[in-house]
Coordinates of C-alpha atoms and ligand atoms in Angstrom, one line a residue:
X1 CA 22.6 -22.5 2.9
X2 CA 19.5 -20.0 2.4
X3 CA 18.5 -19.1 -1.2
X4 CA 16.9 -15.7 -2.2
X5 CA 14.3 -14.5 -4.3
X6 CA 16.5 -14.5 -7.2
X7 CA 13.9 -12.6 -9.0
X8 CA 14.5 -9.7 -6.8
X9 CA 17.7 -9.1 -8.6
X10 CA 15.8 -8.7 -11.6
X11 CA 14.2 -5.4 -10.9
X12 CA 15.9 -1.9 -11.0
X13 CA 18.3 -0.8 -8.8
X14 CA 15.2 1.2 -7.0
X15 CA 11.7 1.7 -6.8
X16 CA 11.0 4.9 -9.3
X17 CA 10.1 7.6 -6.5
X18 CA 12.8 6.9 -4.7
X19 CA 15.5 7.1 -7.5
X20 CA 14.0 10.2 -7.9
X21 CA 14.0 11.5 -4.4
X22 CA 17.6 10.4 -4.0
X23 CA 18.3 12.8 -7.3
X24 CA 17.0 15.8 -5.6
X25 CA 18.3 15.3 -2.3
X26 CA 21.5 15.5 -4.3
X27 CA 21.0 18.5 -6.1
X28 CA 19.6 20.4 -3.0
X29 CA 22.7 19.6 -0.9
X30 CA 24.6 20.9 -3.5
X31 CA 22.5 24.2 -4.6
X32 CA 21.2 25.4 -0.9
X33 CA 20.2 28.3 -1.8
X34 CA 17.6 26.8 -4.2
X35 CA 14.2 26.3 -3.5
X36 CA 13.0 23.3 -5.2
X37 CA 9.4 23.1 -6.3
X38 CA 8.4 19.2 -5.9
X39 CA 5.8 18.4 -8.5
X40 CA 6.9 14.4 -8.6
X41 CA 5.7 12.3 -6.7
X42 CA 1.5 12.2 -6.3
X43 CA 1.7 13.4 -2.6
X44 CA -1.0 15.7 -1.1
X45 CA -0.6 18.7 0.4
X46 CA -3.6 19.8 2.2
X47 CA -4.4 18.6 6.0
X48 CA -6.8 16.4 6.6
X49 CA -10.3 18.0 6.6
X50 CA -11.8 18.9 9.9
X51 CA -14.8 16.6 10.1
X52 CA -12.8 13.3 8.9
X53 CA -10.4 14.6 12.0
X54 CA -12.9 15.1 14.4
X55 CA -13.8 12.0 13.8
X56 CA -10.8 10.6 14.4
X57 CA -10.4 12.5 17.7
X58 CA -13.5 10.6 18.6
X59 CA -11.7 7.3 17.4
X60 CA -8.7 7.6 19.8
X61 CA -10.9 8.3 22.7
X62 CA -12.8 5.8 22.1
X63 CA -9.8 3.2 22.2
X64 CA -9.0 4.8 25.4
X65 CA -12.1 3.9 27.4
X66 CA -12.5 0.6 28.0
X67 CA -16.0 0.3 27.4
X68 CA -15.0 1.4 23.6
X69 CA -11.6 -0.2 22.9
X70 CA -11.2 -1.9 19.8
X71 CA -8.4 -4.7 19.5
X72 CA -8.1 -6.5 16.0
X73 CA -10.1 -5.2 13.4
X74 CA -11.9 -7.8 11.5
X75 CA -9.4 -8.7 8.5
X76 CA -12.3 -7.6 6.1
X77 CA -13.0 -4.2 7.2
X78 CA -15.7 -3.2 10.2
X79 CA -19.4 -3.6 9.0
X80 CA -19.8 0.1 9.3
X81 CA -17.5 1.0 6.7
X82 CA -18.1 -1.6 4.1
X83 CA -21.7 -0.8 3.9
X84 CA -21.2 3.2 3.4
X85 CA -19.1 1.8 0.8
X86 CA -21.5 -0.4 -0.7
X87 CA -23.9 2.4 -0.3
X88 CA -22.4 5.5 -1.3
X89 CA -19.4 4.7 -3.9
X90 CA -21.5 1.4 -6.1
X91 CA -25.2 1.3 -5.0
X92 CA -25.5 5.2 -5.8
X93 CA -24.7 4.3 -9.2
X94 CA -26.7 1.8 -9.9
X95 CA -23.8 -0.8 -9.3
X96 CA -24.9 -3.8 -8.1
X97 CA -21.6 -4.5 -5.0
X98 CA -22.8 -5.5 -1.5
X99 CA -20.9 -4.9 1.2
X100 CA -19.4 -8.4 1.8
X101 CA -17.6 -7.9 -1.4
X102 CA -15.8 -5.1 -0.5
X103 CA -12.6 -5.6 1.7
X104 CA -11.0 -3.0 3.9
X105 CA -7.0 -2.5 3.8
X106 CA -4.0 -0.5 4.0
X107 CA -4.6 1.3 0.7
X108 CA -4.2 0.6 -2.8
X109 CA -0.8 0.1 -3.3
X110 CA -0.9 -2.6 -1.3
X111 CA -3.4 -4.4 -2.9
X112 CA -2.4 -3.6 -6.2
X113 CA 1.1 -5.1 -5.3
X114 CA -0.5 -8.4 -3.3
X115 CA -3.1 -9.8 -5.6
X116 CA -1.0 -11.6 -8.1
X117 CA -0.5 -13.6 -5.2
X118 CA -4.5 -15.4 -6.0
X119 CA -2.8 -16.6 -9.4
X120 CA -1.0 -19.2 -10.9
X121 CA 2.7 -18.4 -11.3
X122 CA 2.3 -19.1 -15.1
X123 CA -0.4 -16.0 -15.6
X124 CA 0.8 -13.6 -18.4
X125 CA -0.1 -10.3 -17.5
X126 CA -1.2 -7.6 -19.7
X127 CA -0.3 -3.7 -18.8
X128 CA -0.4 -0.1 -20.4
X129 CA 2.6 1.3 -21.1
X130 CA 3.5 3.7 -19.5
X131 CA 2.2 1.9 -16.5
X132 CA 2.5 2.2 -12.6
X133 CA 5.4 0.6 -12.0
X134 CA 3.7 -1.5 -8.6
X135 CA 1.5 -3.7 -11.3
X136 CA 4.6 -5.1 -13.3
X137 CA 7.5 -4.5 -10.2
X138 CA 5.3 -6.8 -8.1
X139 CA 4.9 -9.5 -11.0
X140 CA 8.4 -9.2 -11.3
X141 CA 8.8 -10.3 -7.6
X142 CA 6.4 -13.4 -8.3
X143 CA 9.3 -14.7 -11.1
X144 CA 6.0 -14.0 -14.0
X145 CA 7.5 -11.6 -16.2
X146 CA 10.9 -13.2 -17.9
X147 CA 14.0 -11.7 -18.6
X148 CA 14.5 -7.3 -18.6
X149 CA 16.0 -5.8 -21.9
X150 CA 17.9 -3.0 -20.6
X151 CA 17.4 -1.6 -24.3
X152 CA 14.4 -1.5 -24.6
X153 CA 12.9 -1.5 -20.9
X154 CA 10.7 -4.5 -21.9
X155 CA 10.3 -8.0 -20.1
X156 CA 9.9 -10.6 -22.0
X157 CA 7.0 -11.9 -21.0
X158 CA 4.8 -9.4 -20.3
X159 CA 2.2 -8.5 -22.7
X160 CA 2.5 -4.4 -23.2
X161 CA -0.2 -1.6 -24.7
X162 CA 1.4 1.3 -25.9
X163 CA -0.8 4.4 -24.8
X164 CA 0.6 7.7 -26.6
X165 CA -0.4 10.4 -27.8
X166 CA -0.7 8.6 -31.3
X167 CA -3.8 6.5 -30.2
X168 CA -5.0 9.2 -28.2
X169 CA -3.9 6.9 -24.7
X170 CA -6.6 4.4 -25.8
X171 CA -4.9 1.0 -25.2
X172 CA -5.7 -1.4 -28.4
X173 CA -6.9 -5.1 -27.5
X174 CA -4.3 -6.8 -26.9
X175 CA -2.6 -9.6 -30.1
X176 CA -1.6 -12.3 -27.4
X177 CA -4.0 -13.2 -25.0
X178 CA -3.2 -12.2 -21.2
X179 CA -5.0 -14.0 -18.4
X180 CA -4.6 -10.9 -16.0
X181 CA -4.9 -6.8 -17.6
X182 CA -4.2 -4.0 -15.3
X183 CA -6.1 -1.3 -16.0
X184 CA -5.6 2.2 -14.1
X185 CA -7.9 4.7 -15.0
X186 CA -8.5 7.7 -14.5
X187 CA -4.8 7.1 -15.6
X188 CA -1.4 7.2 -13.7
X189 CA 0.9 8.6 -15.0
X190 CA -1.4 10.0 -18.2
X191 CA -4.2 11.7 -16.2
X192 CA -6.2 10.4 -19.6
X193 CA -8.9 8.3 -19.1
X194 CA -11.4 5.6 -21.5
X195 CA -15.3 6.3 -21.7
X196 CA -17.8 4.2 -20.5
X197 CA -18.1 2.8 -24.5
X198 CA -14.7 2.2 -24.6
X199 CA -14.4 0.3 -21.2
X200 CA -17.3 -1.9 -22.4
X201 CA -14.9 -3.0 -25.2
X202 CA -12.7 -4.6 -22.4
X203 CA -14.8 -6.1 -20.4
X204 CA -16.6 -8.0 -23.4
X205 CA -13.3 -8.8 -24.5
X206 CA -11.9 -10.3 -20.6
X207 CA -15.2 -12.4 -20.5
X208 CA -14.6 -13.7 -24.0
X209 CA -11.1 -14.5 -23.2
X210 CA -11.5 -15.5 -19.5
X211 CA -9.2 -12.4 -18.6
X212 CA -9.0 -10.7 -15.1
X213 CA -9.1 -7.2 -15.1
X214 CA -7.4 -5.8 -12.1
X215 CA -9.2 -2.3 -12.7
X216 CA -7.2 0.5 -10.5
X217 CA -9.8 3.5 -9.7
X218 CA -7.6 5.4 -7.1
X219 CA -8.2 8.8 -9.0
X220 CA -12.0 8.3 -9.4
X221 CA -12.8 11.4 -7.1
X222 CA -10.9 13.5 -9.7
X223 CA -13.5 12.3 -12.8
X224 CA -15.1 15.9 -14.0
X225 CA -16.3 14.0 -17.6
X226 CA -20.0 12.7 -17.6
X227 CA -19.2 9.5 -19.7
X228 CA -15.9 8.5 -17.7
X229 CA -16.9 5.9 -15.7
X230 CA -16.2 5.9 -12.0
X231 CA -16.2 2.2 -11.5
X232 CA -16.1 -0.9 -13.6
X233 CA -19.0 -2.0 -12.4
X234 CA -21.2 0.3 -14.0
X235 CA -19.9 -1.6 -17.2
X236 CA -22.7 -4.9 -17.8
X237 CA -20.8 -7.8 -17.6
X238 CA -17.8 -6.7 -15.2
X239 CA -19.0 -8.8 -11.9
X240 CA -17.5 -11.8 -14.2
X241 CA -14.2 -10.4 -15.3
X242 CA -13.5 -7.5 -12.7
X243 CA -11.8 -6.3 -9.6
X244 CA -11.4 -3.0 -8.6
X245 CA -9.0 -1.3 -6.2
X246 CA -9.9 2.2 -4.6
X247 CA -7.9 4.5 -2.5
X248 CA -8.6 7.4 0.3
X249 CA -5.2 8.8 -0.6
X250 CA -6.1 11.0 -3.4
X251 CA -9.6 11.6 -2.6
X252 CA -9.3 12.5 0.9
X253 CA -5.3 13.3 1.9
X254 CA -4.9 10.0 3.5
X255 CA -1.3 9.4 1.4
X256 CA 0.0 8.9 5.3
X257 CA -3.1 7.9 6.5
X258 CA -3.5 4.5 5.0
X259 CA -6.9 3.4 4.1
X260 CA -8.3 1.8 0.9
X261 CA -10.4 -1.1 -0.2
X262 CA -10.7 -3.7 -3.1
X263 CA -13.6 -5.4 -4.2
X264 CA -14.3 -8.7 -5.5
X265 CA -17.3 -9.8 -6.6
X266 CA -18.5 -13.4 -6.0
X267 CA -19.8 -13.9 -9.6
X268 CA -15.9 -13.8 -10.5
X269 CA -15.0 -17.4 -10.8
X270 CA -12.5 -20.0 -12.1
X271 CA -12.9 -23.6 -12.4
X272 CA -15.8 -23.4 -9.2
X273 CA -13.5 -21.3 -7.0
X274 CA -14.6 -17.5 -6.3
X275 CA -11.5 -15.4 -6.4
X276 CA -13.4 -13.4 -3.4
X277 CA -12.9 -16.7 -1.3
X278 CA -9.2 -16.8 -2.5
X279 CA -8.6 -13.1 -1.7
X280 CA -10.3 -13.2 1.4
X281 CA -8.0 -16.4 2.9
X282 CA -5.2 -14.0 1.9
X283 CA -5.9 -11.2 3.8
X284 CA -7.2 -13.0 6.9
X285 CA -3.5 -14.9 6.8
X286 CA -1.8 -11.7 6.0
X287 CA -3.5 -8.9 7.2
X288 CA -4.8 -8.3 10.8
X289 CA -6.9 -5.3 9.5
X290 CA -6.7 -1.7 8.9
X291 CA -7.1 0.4 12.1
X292 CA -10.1 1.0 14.0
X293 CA -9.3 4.6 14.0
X294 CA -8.5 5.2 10.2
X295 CA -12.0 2.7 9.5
X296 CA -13.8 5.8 11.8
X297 CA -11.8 8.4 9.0
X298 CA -13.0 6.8 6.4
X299 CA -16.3 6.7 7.3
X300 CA -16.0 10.3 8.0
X301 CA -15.4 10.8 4.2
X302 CA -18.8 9.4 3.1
X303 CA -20.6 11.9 6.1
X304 CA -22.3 15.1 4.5
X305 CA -20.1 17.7 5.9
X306 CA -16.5 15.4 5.3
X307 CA -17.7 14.6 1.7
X308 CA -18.3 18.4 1.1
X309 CA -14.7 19.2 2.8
X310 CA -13.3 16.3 0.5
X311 CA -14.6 17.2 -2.8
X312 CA -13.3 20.8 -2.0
X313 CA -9.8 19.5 -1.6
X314 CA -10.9 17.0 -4.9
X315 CA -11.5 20.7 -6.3
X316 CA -8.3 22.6 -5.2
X317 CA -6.0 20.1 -7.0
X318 CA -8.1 20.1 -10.0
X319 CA -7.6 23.6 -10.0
X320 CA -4.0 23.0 -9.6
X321 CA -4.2 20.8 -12.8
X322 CA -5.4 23.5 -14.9
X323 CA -3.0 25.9 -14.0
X324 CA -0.8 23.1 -15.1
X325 CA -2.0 22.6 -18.5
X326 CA -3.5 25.7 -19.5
X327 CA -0.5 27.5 -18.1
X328 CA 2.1 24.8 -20.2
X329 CA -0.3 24.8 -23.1
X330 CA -0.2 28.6 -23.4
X331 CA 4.1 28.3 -23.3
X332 CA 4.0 25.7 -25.8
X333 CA 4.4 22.6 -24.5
X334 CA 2.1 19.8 -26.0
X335 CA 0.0 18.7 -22.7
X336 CA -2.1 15.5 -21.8
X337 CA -4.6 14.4 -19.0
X338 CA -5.7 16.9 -16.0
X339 CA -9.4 17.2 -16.5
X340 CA -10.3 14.1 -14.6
X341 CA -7.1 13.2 -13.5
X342 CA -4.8 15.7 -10.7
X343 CA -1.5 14.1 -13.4
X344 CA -0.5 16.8 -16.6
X345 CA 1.4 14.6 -18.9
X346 CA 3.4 16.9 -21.1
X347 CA 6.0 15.7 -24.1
X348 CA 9.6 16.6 -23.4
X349 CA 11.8 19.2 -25.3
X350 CA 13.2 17.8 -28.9
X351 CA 16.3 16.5 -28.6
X352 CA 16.1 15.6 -24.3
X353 CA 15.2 11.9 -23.4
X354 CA 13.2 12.4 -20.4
X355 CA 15.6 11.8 -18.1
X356 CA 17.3 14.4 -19.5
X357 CA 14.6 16.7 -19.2
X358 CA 13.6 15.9 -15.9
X359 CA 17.7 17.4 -15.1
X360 CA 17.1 19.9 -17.2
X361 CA 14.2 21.3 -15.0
X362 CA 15.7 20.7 -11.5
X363 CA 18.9 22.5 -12.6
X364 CA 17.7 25.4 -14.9
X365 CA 13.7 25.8 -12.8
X366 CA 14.5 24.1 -10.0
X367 CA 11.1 21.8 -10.5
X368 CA 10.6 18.3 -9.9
X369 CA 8.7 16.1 -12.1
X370 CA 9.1 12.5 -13.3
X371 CA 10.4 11.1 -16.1
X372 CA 7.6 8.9 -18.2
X373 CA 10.2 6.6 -19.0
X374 CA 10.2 5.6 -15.9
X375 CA 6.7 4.4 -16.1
X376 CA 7.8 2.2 -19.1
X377 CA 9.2 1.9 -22.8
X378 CA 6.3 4.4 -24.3
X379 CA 6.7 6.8 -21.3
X380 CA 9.9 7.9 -23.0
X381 CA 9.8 11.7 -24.3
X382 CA 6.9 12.3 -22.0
X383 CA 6.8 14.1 -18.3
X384 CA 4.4 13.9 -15.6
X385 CA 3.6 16.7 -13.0
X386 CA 1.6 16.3 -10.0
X387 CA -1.3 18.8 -9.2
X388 CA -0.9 17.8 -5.5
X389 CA 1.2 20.9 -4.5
X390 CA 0.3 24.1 -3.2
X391 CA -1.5 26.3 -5.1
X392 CA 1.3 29.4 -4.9
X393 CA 3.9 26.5 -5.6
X394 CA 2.0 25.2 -8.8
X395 CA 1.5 29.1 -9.8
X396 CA 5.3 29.3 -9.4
X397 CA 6.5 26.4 -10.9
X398 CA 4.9 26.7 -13.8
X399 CA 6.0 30.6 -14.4
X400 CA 9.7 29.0 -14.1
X401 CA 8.3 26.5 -16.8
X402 CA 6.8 29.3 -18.7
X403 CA 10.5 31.3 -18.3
X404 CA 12.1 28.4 -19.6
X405 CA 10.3 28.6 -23.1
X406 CA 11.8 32.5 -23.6
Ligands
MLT501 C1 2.5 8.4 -7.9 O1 3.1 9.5 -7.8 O2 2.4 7.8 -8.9 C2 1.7 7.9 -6.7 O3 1.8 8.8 -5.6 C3 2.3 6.6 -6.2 C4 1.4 5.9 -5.3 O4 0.2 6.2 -5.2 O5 1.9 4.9 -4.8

């Protein structure tokens, strides 16, 4: 008789976004005469810009003409886009990646999810709280992270660092050591990020410890503060304790697209081994390679005119984020994150769990949000909105918001 992942039964009931998008389809069916205002889920709105899809045009011809076709994509990502990479995201600032450390996939998510899979079952992992749910979810999967407390949203065996508003979303070094600390920043869900000073601090603190730090940068392109750095490895010392994930999604609309990339640098070692030899037997097993035609797009993005038609998009959500948090701000409602981050983290009404506040705002302002609980124990009595909507939408939404305070 078969056995299952018994740690599967572990998790809840469903992923976060999907709870949530199972609450509103609810409501709407219900109230159709509402018009909802989705400001939950980070999902962009624009189009794709015009040079990343004319270079994708180019891309499907190609693999139309014999001459041209592409079949598998090498697992690790086409020369072509690894160096711009190399090139344009790490050597422009001074960060000493090649190319052949950087490797090509699916997008972040992914990644995030699949490389617990290079360490031993025993690892304790380290997170923020609030957190992404895919870093501790995925751990869950693995069977690393004990037993739930319903209570208290807390497994047992995972090592948590509360980021609120009391220590200004600055995670303290951990009391236990962790072999594996997930860092996300600029943040999700806080939109608050740590300073090149205070990153320092953590990588000194993974080398001392022999640590990983599984360093998620997928809002980098939304970084507006000079000493906010937009990779680890502008931190001394990271090419030892560090690997970095990186998404097209939020820089360049690619959320249903699919492109992103992860590098590991060969310096980062255990007992001989280099972790990029481990990762890279992963994804030549697993992965057959993102498409030729999304590799082209991505390109694209690092061209002069597609990085100009990026950052412009970059720019529009950012303004979105303001609106957000100066409009909130103005009502009264205590406000987090949004300069170099398109998430407003904003504390709930007295009283309302956030659960109870992300009801409160689909029934009485029809806007959807999502609770920070969610995102763990000290997410509780906070709220994250998304700048990715429209810009009339965000106007709108927070005017309801605004009403709501009167
Ligand atoms: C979010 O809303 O937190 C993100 O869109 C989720 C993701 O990028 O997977």
């Amino acid at each position: 008789m078969f056995k299952i992942n018994e740690n599967y039964l572990k998790l809840p009931g469903s992923y976060l976004f999907s709870t949530i998008a199972k609450k509103v389809a609810a409501f709407q069916q219900a109230n159709p005469d509402k018009r909802i205002i989705r400001l939950g889920i980070g999902d962009v709105t624009l189009p794709i810009a015009p040079a990343i899809v004319e270079a994708m045009h180019k891309a499907v011809d190609e693999m139309g003409r014999e001459e041209t076709f592409h079949g598998y994509a090498p697992d690790l990502g086409y020369g072509f886009l690894r160096e711009v990479i190399a090139e344009k995201d790490y050597k422009a600032l001074g960060c000493p990646i090649e190319a052949d450390e950087i490797f090509v996939s699916d997008g972040a998510k992914s990644d995030c999810g699949n490389i617990q899979e290079i360490f031993s079952a025993d690892s304790r992992i380290a997170v923020c709280d609030p957190v992404y749910p895919v870093y501790v979810d995925s751990n869950v999967m693995a069977g690393r992270t004990g037993e739930y407390d319903s209570e208290t949203g807390v497994w047992s065996n995972v090592i948590y660092m509360p980021c609120t508003a009391e220590n200004n979303f600055v995670p303290a070094l951990p009391e236990e050591t962790p072999d594996l600390i997930y860092l996300c920043v600029p943040n999700n869900p806080t939109g608050t990020t740590l300073t090149r000073d205070q990153l320092k601090v953590w990588v000194d603190y993974a080398n001392k410890v022999g640590a990983v730090i599984l360093y998620d940068a997928a809002y980098e392109a939304y970084i507006s503060e000079e000493d906010v750095p937009h990779s680890i490895f502008e931190i001394e010392g990271a090419r030892t304790c560090a690997i970095e994930f990186r998404s097209f999604s939020k820089k360049a609309g690619f959320t249903g697209v699919r492109l992103g990339f992860t590098v590991v640098p060969k310096d980062l070692t255990c007992g001989g081994v280099m972790l990029h030899s481990l990762w890279a037997r992963r994804h030549g097993t697993k992965f057959n390679g993102a498409p030729y035609i999304e590799q082209r797009a991505g390109e694209a993005v690092y061209s002069e005119e597609g990085n100009r038609q990026v950052m412009e998009q970059v720019a529009y959500y950012k303004k979105n984020a303001r609106v957000i948090y100066d409009g909130l701000k103005e009502a009264g409602y205590t406000v987090f994150g949004g300069v170099n981050s398109p998430y407003v983290w904003l504390k709930v009404e007295d009283g309302m769990t956030s659960w109870e506040f992300f009801d409160y705002l689909l029934e009485k302002a029809n806007v959807v949000g999502t609770p920070g609980s969610g995102f763990g124990p000290s997410g509780e009595g906070y709220f994250r909105l998304t700048a990715f909507g429209t810009y009339e939408n965000t106007v709108e939404a927070v005017e309801r918001m605004k009403a709501l305070k009167k």
